[in-house]
Short mmCIF file of C-alpha atoms in Angstrom, two decimals:
data_model
loop_
_atom_site.label_atom_id
_atom_site.label_comp_id
_atom_site.label_asym_id
_atom_site.label_seq_id
_atom_site.Cartn_x
_atom_site.Cartn_y
_atom_site.Cartn_z
CA UNK E 1197 92.88 115.26 155.14
CA UNK E 1198 93.35 118.66 153.54
CA UNK E 1199 97.13 118.16 153.85
CA UNK E 1200 97.03 115.10 151.65
CA UNK E 1201 94.82 116.84 149.13
CA UNK E 1202 97.38 119.64 148.97
CA UNK E 1203 100.10 117.12 148.17
CA UNK E 1204 98.00 115.64 145.37
CA UNK E 1205 97.33 119.09 143.99
CA UNK E 1206 101.08 119.69 143.89
CA UNK E 1207 101.35 116.97 141.27
CA UNK E 1208 98.92 118.78 138.99
CA UNK E 1209 100.72 122.08 139.79
CA UNK E 1210 104.01 120.78 138.38
CA UNK E 1211 104.43 122.28 134.91
CA UNK E 1212 105.73 119.14 133.19
CA UNK E 1213 102.86 117.14 134.66
CA UNK E 1214 100.36 119.82 133.59
CA UNK E 1215 101.76 119.67 130.05
CA UNK E 1216 101.36 115.87 130.07
CA UNK E 1217 97.79 116.20 131.42
CA UNK E 1218 96.94 118.70 128.69
CA UNK E 1219 98.32 116.77 125.71
CA UNK E 1220 97.19 113.35 126.97
CA UNK E 1221 93.66 114.73 127.32
CA UNK E 1222 93.73 116.36 123.86
CA UNK E 1223 94.95 113.20 122.15
CA UNK E 1224 92.36 111.08 124.01
CA UNK E 1225 89.56 113.48 123.03
CA UNK E 1226 90.78 113.23 119.42
CA UNK E 1227 90.61 109.42 119.68
CA UNK E 1228 87.11 109.64 121.15
CA UNK E 1229 86.04 111.66 118.08
CA UNK E 1230 86.66 108.50 116.03
CA UNK E 1231 83.68 106.81 117.74
CA UNK E 1232 81.38 109.64 116.70
CA UNK E 1233 82.84 109.63 113.18
CA UNK E 1234 82.19 105.89 112.88
CA UNK E 1235 78.59 106.38 114.04
CA UNK E 1236 78.18 109.27 111.57
CA UNK E 1237 79.35 107.13 108.62
CA UNK E 1238 77.31 104.10 109.75
CA UNK E 1239 74.15 106.24 109.80
CA UNK E 1240 74.76 108.25 106.58
CA UNK E 1241 76.03 105.17 104.64
CA UNK E 1242 73.36 102.96 106.25
CA UNK E 1243 75.98 100.28 106.98
CA UNK E 1244 75.49 98.47 110.29
CA UNK E 1245 76.82 95.35 111.90
CA UNK E 1246 74.27 94.62 114.68
CA UNK E 1247 70.77 93.49 113.62
CA UNK E 1248 69.21 95.47 116.52
CA UNK E 1249 70.66 98.69 115.02
CA UNK E 1250 68.64 98.35 111.82
CA UNK E 1251 65.26 97.72 113.50
CA UNK E 1252 64.15 101.32 112.86
CA UNK E 1253 64.54 100.75 109.09
CA UNK E 1254 61.77 98.13 109.09
CA UNK E 1255 61.53 94.40 109.72
CA UNK E 1256 62.97 91.31 108.07
CA UNK E 1257 64.55 91.57 104.61
CA UNK E 1258 64.04 95.33 104.26
CA UNK E 1259 66.26 95.94 107.32
CA UNK E 1260 68.70 93.10 106.59
CA UNK E 1261 70.16 94.87 103.55
CA UNK E 1262 71.68 97.48 105.89
CA UNK E 1263 73.81 94.82 107.60
CA UNK E 1264 76.82 95.40 105.39
CA UNK E 1265 80.33 96.79 105.44
CA UNK E 1266 81.09 100.17 103.90
CA UNK E 1267 84.59 101.30 102.81
CA UNK E 1268 84.31 104.66 104.64
CA UNK E 1269 83.13 103.04 107.87
CA UNK E 1270 85.97 100.49 107.72
CA UNK E 1271 88.50 103.27 107.07
CA UNK E 1272 87.45 105.18 110.19
CA UNK E 1273 87.55 101.96 112.22
CA UNK E 1274 91.12 101.26 111.05
CA UNK E 1275 92.11 104.81 112.02
CA UNK E 1276 90.50 104.29 115.43
CA UNK E 1277 92.37 101.00 116.03
CA UNK E 1278 95.64 102.63 114.92
CA UNK E 1279 94.97 105.38 117.48
CA UNK E 1280 94.52 102.77 120.24
CA UNK E 1281 97.74 100.99 119.21
CA UNK E 1282 99.75 104.22 119.36
CA UNK E 1283 98.01 106.36 122.00
CA UNK E 1284 98.06 103.63 124.68
CA UNK E 1285 101.91 103.52 124.59
CA UNK E 1286 102.00 107.34 124.65
CA UNK E 1287 99.71 107.48 127.70
CA UNK E 1288 101.76 104.95 129.68
CA UNK E 1289 105.28 105.92 128.61
CA UNK E 1290 104.40 109.64 128.56
CA UNK E 1291 103.17 109.53 132.19
CA UNK E 1292 106.37 107.80 133.34
CA UNK E 1293 108.43 110.23 131.24
CA UNK E 1294 106.66 113.21 132.88
CA UNK E 1295 107.57 111.74 136.30
CA UNK E 1296 111.20 111.10 135.29
CA UNK E 1297 112.12 114.79 135.64
CA UNK E 1298 112.67 116.00 132.05
CA UNK E 1299 113.30 119.65 131.17
CA UNK E 1300 109.97 121.44 130.66
CA UNK E 1301 110.91 122.65 127.17
CA UNK E 1302 112.05 119.15 126.10
CA UNK E 1303 108.90 117.56 127.49
CA UNK E 1304 106.68 120.10 125.73
CA UNK E 1305 108.50 119.41 122.45
CA UNK E 1306 107.84 115.66 122.76
CA UNK E 1307 104.17 116.07 123.72
CA UNK E 1308 103.47 118.66 121.02
CA UNK E 1309 105.12 116.68 118.22
CA UNK E 1310 103.32 113.46 119.23
CA UNK E 1311 99.94 115.21 119.39
CA UNK E 1312 100.51 117.02 116.10
CA UNK E 1313 101.62 113.81 114.39
CA UNK E 1314 98.49 111.94 115.50
CA UNK E 1315 96.23 114.76 114.28
CA UNK E 1316 98.00 114.76 110.89
CA UNK E 1317 97.73 110.93 110.87
CA UNK E 1318 93.95 111.14 111.33
CA UNK E 1319 93.51 113.57 108.44
CA UNK E 1320 95.92 111.53 106.27
CA UNK E 1321 93.85 108.40 106.99
CA UNK E 1322 90.36 109.85 106.63
CA UNK E 1323 90.71 112.16 103.60
CA UNK E 1324 92.86 110.07 102.53
CA UNK E 1325 96.08 111.86 101.63
CA UNK E 1326 98.51 110.06 99.29
CA UNK E 1327 101.29 108.10 100.95
CA UNK E 1328 103.76 108.64 102.57
CA UNK E 1329 101.66 111.20 104.56
CA UNK E 1330 100.04 108.58 106.76
CA UNK E 1331 103.19 106.49 107.09
CA UNK E 1332 105.37 109.47 108.01
CA UNK E 1333 102.94 110.91 110.57
CA UNK E 1334 102.68 107.43 112.15
CA UNK E 1335 106.50 107.13 112.25
CA UNK E 1336 106.96 110.56 113.88
CA UNK E 1337 104.58 109.69 116.74
CA UNK E 1338 106.23 106.27 117.08
CA UNK E 1339 109.74 107.77 117.24
CA UNK E 1340 108.74 110.35 119.89
CA UNK E 1341 107.33 107.53 122.05
CA UNK E 1342 110.57 105.53 121.67
CA UNK E 1343 112.62 108.57 122.71
CA UNK E 1344 110.50 109.04 125.84
CA UNK E 1345 110.80 105.31 126.63
CA UNK E 1346 114.60 105.62 126.41
CA UNK E 1347 114.54 108.51 128.93
CA UNK E 1348 112.26 106.52 131.29
CA UNK E 1349 114.53 103.45 131.19
CA UNK E 1350 117.67 105.59 131.61
CA UNK E 1351 116.17 107.28 134.69
CA UNK E 1352 114.21 104.47 136.32
CA UNK E 1353 115.65 101.13 135.16
CA UNK E 1354 115.10 98.57 137.93
CA UNK E 1355 114.93 95.04 136.54
CA UNK M 6 109.14 125.32 141.96
CA UNK M 7 112.21 123.18 142.47
CA UNK M 8 110.58 121.85 145.66
CA UNK M 9 107.68 120.44 143.71
CA UNK M 10 109.97 118.92 141.12
CA UNK M 11 111.86 117.20 143.93
CA UNK M 12 108.63 115.66 145.19
CA UNK M 13 107.80 114.39 141.73
CA UNK M 14 111.27 112.92 141.37
CA UNK M 15 110.74 111.07 144.66
CA UNK M 16 108.00 109.05 142.95
CA UNK M 17 110.41 107.83 140.29
CA UNK M 18 113.04 107.23 143.05
CA UNK M 19 110.77 104.74 144.84
CA UNK M 20 112.00 101.26 143.98
CA UNK M 21 108.56 99.67 143.47
CA UNK M 22 107.56 102.55 141.20
CA UNK M 23 110.83 102.26 139.29
CA UNK M 24 110.19 98.54 138.79
CA UNK M 25 106.69 99.34 137.48
CA UNK M 26 108.11 102.03 135.16
CA UNK M 27 110.69 99.58 133.81
CA UNK M 28 108.37 96.65 133.12
CA UNK M 29 105.48 98.81 131.86
CA UNK M 30 107.87 100.43 129.38
CA UNK M 31 109.32 97.07 128.27
CA UNK M 32 105.89 95.54 127.69
CA UNK M 33 104.71 98.65 125.80
CA UNK M 34 107.82 98.61 123.60
CA UNK M 35 107.14 94.92 122.90
CA UNK M 36 103.56 95.82 121.89
CA UNK M 37 104.86 98.63 119.66
CA UNK M 38 107.03 96.05 117.86
CA UNK M 39 103.79 94.46 116.61
CA UNK M 40 103.11 97.54 114.45
CA UNK M 41 106.49 97.17 112.74
CA UNK M 42 105.95 93.41 112.35
CA UNK M 43 102.58 94.03 110.70
CA UNK M 44 104.17 96.53 108.31
CA UNK M 45 106.99 94.06 107.55
CA UNK M 46 104.53 91.28 106.63
CA UNK M 47 102.29 93.65 104.64
CA UNK M 48 105.27 94.73 102.54
CA UNK M 49 106.92 91.30 102.09
CA UNK M 50 103.56 89.51 101.49
CA UNK M 51 102.30 92.45 99.38
CA UNK M 52 98.98 92.39 101.25
CA UNK M 53 97.47 95.83 101.91
CA UNK M 54 94.12 97.17 102.97
CA UNK M 55 94.26 100.85 101.92
CA UNK M 56 94.23 101.62 98.16
CA UNK M 57 96.64 104.54 98.69
CA UNK M 58 99.25 102.07 100.06
CA UNK M 59 99.48 100.18 96.77
CA UNK M 60 99.90 103.24 94.53
CA UNK M 61 103.66 102.60 94.22
CA UNK M 62 102.91 99.18 92.64
CA UNK M 63 101.24 100.79 89.61
CA UNK M 64 97.77 102.02 88.76
CA UNK M 65 94.33 100.46 88.46
CA UNK M 66 94.03 96.66 88.25
CA UNK M 67 97.75 95.97 88.60
CA UNK M 68 97.75 97.61 92.06
CA UNK M 69 94.30 96.35 93.08
CA UNK M 70 95.51 92.75 93.35
CA UNK M 71 97.59 93.73 96.39
CA UNK M 72 94.44 94.75 98.29
CA UNK M 73 94.03 91.39 99.97
CA UNK M 74 94.31 89.68 103.34
CA UNK M 75 97.27 87.46 104.14
CA UNK M 76 97.25 84.79 106.91
CA UNK M 77 100.58 85.99 108.37
CA UNK M 78 99.48 89.62 108.45
CA UNK M 79 96.18 88.66 110.12
CA UNK M 80 98.05 86.56 112.69
CA UNK M 81 100.27 89.47 113.74
CA UNK M 82 97.20 91.73 113.92
CA UNK M 83 95.43 89.26 116.23
CA UNK M 84 98.54 89.13 118.44
CA UNK M 85 98.59 92.93 118.51
CA UNK M 86 94.93 93.18 119.53
CA UNK M 87 95.46 90.51 122.21
CA UNK M 88 98.34 92.64 123.53
CA UNK M 89 96.05 95.68 123.74
CA UNK M 90 93.36 93.68 125.54
CA UNK M 91 95.84 92.42 128.16
CA UNK M 92 98.46 95.17 128.45
CA UNK M 93 95.91 97.96 129.02
CA UNK M 94 94.63 96.24 132.23
CA UNK M 95 98.25 95.63 133.31
CA UNK M 96 99.14 99.31 132.81
CA UNK M 97 96.16 100.57 134.83
CA UNK M 98 96.00 97.93 137.56
CA UNK M 99 99.82 97.68 137.75
CA UNK M 100 100.16 101.44 138.36
CA UNK M 101 97.57 101.34 141.17
CA UNK M 102 99.21 98.21 142.57
CA UNK M 103 102.62 99.95 142.60
CA UNK M 104 101.03 102.82 144.56
CA UNK M 105 99.30 100.44 147.02
CA UNK M 106 102.53 99.77 148.91
CA UNK M 107 103.46 96.17 148.03
CA UNK M 108 106.71 94.53 149.10
CA UNK M 109 109.42 95.24 146.51
CA UNK M 110 110.21 91.53 146.01
CA UNK M 111 106.50 90.65 145.57
CA UNK M 112 105.97 93.51 143.12
CA UNK M 113 109.04 92.50 141.08
CA UNK M 114 107.74 88.92 140.94
CA UNK M 115 104.36 90.08 139.56
CA UNK M 116 105.88 92.46 136.99
CA UNK M 117 108.51 89.95 135.82
CA UNK M 118 106.05 87.07 135.42
CA UNK M 119 103.56 89.26 133.51
CA UNK M 120 106.24 90.60 131.17
CA UNK M 121 107.72 87.14 130.61
CA UNK M 122 104.29 85.66 129.94
CA UNK M 123 103.48 88.30 127.31
CA UNK M 124 106.82 87.75 125.55
CA UNK M 125 106.20 83.98 125.48
CA UNK M 126 102.65 84.69 124.25
CA UNK M 127 103.99 86.70 121.32
CA UNK M 128 106.37 83.93 120.23
CA UNK M 129 103.64 81.30 120.75
CA UNK M 130 101.32 83.33 118.53
CA UNK M 131 103.74 84.30 115.76
CA UNK M 132 105.77 81.09 115.26
CA UNK M 133 103.10 79.54 116.05
CA UNK M 134 103.81 77.05 118.83
CA UNK M 135 101.30 74.21 119.34
CA UNK M 136 98.64 74.79 121.96
CA UNK M 137 98.45 75.07 124.96
CA UNK M 138 101.55 77.33 124.74
CA UNK M 139 99.61 80.41 123.71
CA UNK M 140 96.67 79.67 126.00
CA UNK M 141 98.87 79.07 129.03
CA UNK M 142 101.04 82.16 128.54
CA UNK M 143 97.85 84.22 128.13
CA UNK M 144 96.40 82.70 131.35
CA UNK M 145 99.56 83.41 133.39
CA UNK M 146 99.53 87.12 132.47
CA UNK M 147 95.77 87.25 133.13
CA UNK M 148 96.15 85.61 136.58
CA UNK M 149 98.96 88.00 137.61
CA UNK M 150 96.75 90.97 136.69
CA UNK M 151 93.84 89.56 138.74
CA UNK M 152 96.16 89.09 141.75
CA UNK M 153 97.32 92.71 141.51
CA UNK M 154 93.68 93.88 141.18
CA UNK M 155 92.84 91.98 144.38
CA UNK M 156 95.65 93.77 146.24
CA UNK M 157 94.51 97.18 144.89
CA UNK M 158 90.90 96.59 145.97
CA UNK M 159 92.00 95.26 149.38
CA UNK M 160 94.13 98.38 149.97
CA UNK M 161 92.09 101.12 148.33
CA UNK M 162 88.44 100.02 148.16
CA UNK M 163 86.23 103.10 148.31
CA UNK M 164 82.89 102.51 146.61
CA UNK Y 71 113.60 104.83 152.07
CA UNK Y 72 110.61 104.33 154.37
CA UNK Y 73 109.95 108.08 154.10
CA UNK Y 74 109.44 107.86 150.36
CA UNK Y 75 107.24 104.82 150.70
CA UNK Y 76 105.10 106.77 153.17
CA UNK Y 77 104.66 109.55 150.62
CA UNK Y 78 103.60 107.06 147.97
CA UNK Y 79 101.13 105.48 150.37
CA UNK Y 80 99.63 108.93 150.97
CA UNK Y 81 98.50 108.95 147.33
CA UNK Y 82 96.54 105.74 147.82
CA UNK Y 83 95.22 107.13 151.15
CA UNK Y 84 93.59 110.12 149.43
CA UNK Y 85 89.87 109.38 149.17
CA UNK Y 86 89.38 110.68 145.61
CA UNK Y 87 92.39 108.65 144.45
CA UNK Y 88 91.08 105.57 146.28
CA UNK Y 89 87.71 106.00 144.54
CA UNK Y 90 89.51 106.24 141.17
CA UNK Y 91 91.58 103.14 142.00
CA UNK Y 92 88.44 101.21 142.93
CA UNK Y 93 86.32 102.07 139.88
CA UNK Y 94 89.23 101.87 137.40
CA UNK Y 95 90.00 98.37 138.70
CA UNK Y 96 86.32 97.30 138.55
CA UNK Y 97 85.89 98.53 134.99
CA UNK Y 98 89.17 96.86 133.90
CA UNK Y 99 88.14 93.56 135.51
CA UNK Y 100 84.82 93.84 133.65
CA UNK Y 101 86.73 94.35 130.40
CA UNK Y 102 88.95 91.35 131.19
CA UNK Y 103 85.79 89.22 131.53
CA UNK Y 104 85.23 89.78 127.79
CA UNK Y 105 88.32 87.66 127.01
CA UNK Y 106 86.91 84.75 129.00
CA UNK Y 107 83.48 85.24 127.39
CA UNK Y 108 85.05 85.14 123.91
CA UNK Y 109 86.91 81.92 124.81
CA UNK Y 110 83.68 80.43 126.21
CA UNK Y 111 81.76 81.12 122.98
CA UNK Y 112 84.67 79.96 120.77
CA UNK Y 113 84.72 76.61 122.62
CA UNK Y 114 80.93 76.06 122.92
CA UNK Y 115 80.25 77.27 119.32
CA UNK Y 116 83.36 75.48 118.03
CA UNK Y 117 84.37 78.59 116.07
CA UNK Y 118 88.13 79.26 115.99
CA UNK Y 119 90.44 81.45 113.98
CA UNK Y 120 93.89 79.86 114.57
CA UNK Y 121 94.53 76.42 113.00
CA UNK Y 122 96.59 75.37 116.05
CA UNK Y 123 93.49 75.85 118.25
CA UNK Y 124 91.53 73.15 116.42
CA UNK Y 125 94.25 70.47 116.54
CA UNK Y 126 92.49 68.67 119.41
CA UNK Y 127 89.42 68.15 117.17
CA UNK Y 128 91.39 65.94 114.78
CA UNK Y 129 93.61 66.47 111.76
CA UNK Y 130 93.13 67.92 108.29
CA UNK Y 131 89.61 68.51 106.95
CA UNK Y 132 87.83 67.32 110.11
CA UNK Y 133 89.49 70.12 112.12
CA UNK Y 134 89.36 72.72 109.34
CA UNK Y 135 85.58 73.04 109.55
CA UNK Y 136 85.96 74.67 112.98
CA UNK Y 137 87.93 77.56 111.45
CA UNK Y 138 84.88 79.77 111.03
CA UNK Y 139 83.25 82.90 112.37
CA UNK Y 140 80.25 82.68 114.68
CA UNK Y 141 77.78 85.56 115.25
CA UNK Y 142 77.95 85.23 119.07
CA UNK Y 143 81.76 85.20 119.10
CA UNK Y 144 81.87 88.27 116.82
CA UNK Y 145 79.36 90.08 119.05
CA UNK Y 146 81.49 89.57 122.18
CA UNK Y 147 84.57 90.70 120.25
CA UNK Y 148 82.81 93.91 119.18
CA UNK Y 149 81.79 94.54 122.80
CA UNK Y 150 85.41 93.98 123.87
CA UNK Y 151 86.77 96.44 121.29
CA UNK Y 152 84.14 99.00 122.29
CA UNK Y 153 85.32 98.58 125.90
CA UNK Y 154 88.91 99.27 124.85
CA UNK Y 155 87.86 102.36 122.87
CA UNK Y 156 85.97 103.81 125.86
CA UNK Y 157 87.80 102.48 128.93
CA UNK Y 158 91.26 103.65 127.75
CA UNK Y 159 90.06 107.32 127.70
CA UNK Y 160 88.42 106.81 131.12
CA UNK Y 161 91.65 105.39 132.58
CA UNK Y 162 93.81 108.27 131.32
CA UNK Y 163 91.40 111.18 131.77
CA UNK Y 164 90.01 109.74 135.03
CA UNK Y 165 93.50 109.53 136.57
CA UNK Y 166 94.26 113.15 135.65
CA UNK Y 167 90.81 114.18 136.88
CA UNK Y 168 91.43 112.44 140.23
CA UNK Y 169 94.70 114.42 140.53
CA UNK Y 170 93.01 117.73 139.59
CA UNK Y 171 91.44 118.12 143.05
CA UNK Y 172 87.71 117.50 142.47
CA UNK Y 173 85.16 117.29 145.31
CA UNK Y 174 84.97 113.71 146.60
CA UNK Y 175 81.19 113.52 146.07
CA UNK Y 176 81.46 114.89 142.50
CA UNK Y 177 84.29 112.49 141.65
CA UNK Y 178 82.36 109.51 143.05
CA UNK Y 179 79.34 110.51 140.96
CA UNK Y 180 81.43 110.58 137.75
CA UNK Y 181 83.18 107.25 138.48
CA UNK Y 182 79.96 105.48 139.52
CA UNK Y 183 77.96 106.65 136.50
CA UNK Y 184 80.75 105.70 134.07
CA UNK Y 185 81.16 102.24 135.61
CA UNK Y 186 77.40 101.65 135.72
CA UNK Y 187 77.00 102.79 132.11
CA UNK Y 188 79.72 100.40 130.89
CA UNK Y 189 78.14 97.47 132.77
CA UNK Y 190 74.73 98.28 131.24
CA UNK Y 191 76.45 98.63 127.82
CA UNK Y 192 77.89 95.12 128.13
CA UNK Y 193 74.50 93.55 128.94
CA UNK Y 194 72.84 95.62 126.20
CA UNK Y 195 75.43 94.33 123.70
CA UNK Y 196 75.55 90.68 124.73
CA UNK Y 197 71.87 89.86 125.39
CA UNK Y 198 71.23 91.97 123.09
CA UNK Y 199 68.70 94.53 124.34
CA UNK Y 200 66.77 96.53 121.72
CA UNK Y 201 68.17 99.93 120.81
CA UNK Y 202 68.57 102.61 122.10
CA UNK Y 203 69.79 100.70 125.24
CA UNK Y 204 73.29 100.14 123.90
CA UNK Y 205 73.52 103.57 122.26
CA UNK Y 206 72.36 105.40 125.39
CA UNK Y 207 74.63 103.52 127.80
CA UNK Y 208 77.56 104.23 125.44
CA UNK Y 209 76.63 107.94 125.30
CA UNK Y 210 76.38 108.26 129.10
CA UNK Y 211 79.90 106.87 129.61
CA UNK Y 212 81.18 109.07 126.77
CA UNK Y 213 79.60 112.22 128.26
CA UNK Y 214 81.03 111.53 131.73
CA UNK Y 215 84.52 111.19 130.21
CA UNK Y 216 84.10 114.51 128.32
CA UNK Y 217 83.03 116.25 131.56
CA UNK Y 218 86.12 114.95 133.37
CA UNK Y 219 88.33 116.04 130.43
CA UNK Y 220 86.85 119.56 130.70
CA UNK Y 221 87.75 119.69 134.43
CA UNK Y 222 91.30 118.44 133.69
CA UNK Y 223 91.86 121.06 130.98
CA UNK Y 224 90.34 123.83 133.15
CA UNK Y 225 92.69 122.92 136.04
CA UNK Y 226 95.88 121.92 134.24
CA UNK Y 227 95.91 123.53 130.78
CA UNK Y 228 99.54 124.13 129.78
CA UNK Y 229 99.93 124.20 126.01
#
């Protein structure tokens, strides 16, 4: 079976695929940071949603007051959902794009701009920066994904 | 390295894989349209959630009144989340299914029905159509995904 | 074209890739169960969000009272969203990890622990179990994903 393993390894040896693997992993790790950020704000703001999470603050009414929404917690959660809505298309379309045989330099440009745009979007959402920072960074990532989708459909279209 | 690139290109030359690439891209583009639809309703309904988004409508109380929920905005957001919940399994299971060696005609049937069902689901949600339109279109996409998962597990099971 | 098909089938014949296919499918099917669970609680608790879903309960005010939130429905929905937030990174990073040439036994260990942790997380959320059950099961799945991301970046890094 070492022959098959070699063939698999060739996929990860391809430079375009390695670039995809790198940026997809970075952007997913960035998204995963949103979970920790939510937990951080829930704990520091004492704003929880599940009764079992407030048990350590005491019983009954004394714990119940921590079952509340907090503007900072909700902001991080919106940023997290926006990540899901935009990173899922990038993962799927980006993988197919990487397999559609693009130039390495073109592929790198797409992956880098998308990843940069999502990092800027996170800061624009969490600080928050005045608009149109968040809107523009969202639109840049969106446009890059559309461009990759166009290349995938041009190369692979089979309806 | 041109030999490796050739091998990668062979993946996108396979007809089943090309069909997957086509329908996965279409269904992801459809999901991405939900972001634009949400933005459209937020702007036309003047219903925002982030204070920085209403800054162009003036300062203080005059802008604050636009921080509100709107039934149409919430409806699009629910449709978007339902897309995420159903398209993520399709992307993952569909990719593995495409690699599990199905007949081209069978694979096309699965991909086409799923994609059609999700498009009907979107119209059923946004217009909205009376039930059971939305429920049925959801169930059809769900059933297709289960069928593909069965084929993947039958072909690849390795616990 | 049978030669190409053979090459594709070799991917699904690789044991590490088969293990990924198996556990990714299991964890996605588990996530899909959350949709059915939400529907079950919406129907048994008579707690809906779309007016068209309550039409079978009568017209006007008599149906309107079923447009409400229910704590059990909201709990399942939070579990579902938490699945999305954690299973999407596993799908993407796990696929790249499977292609990065890990030892079969090491890969199986990662996939099994992640899948087990997410199943425990679901029970901990839905029953609910007292903390830190849910927190710990979340953290175990999160840590496994980080470890796989480290292996992907170590093998494939191409910035």
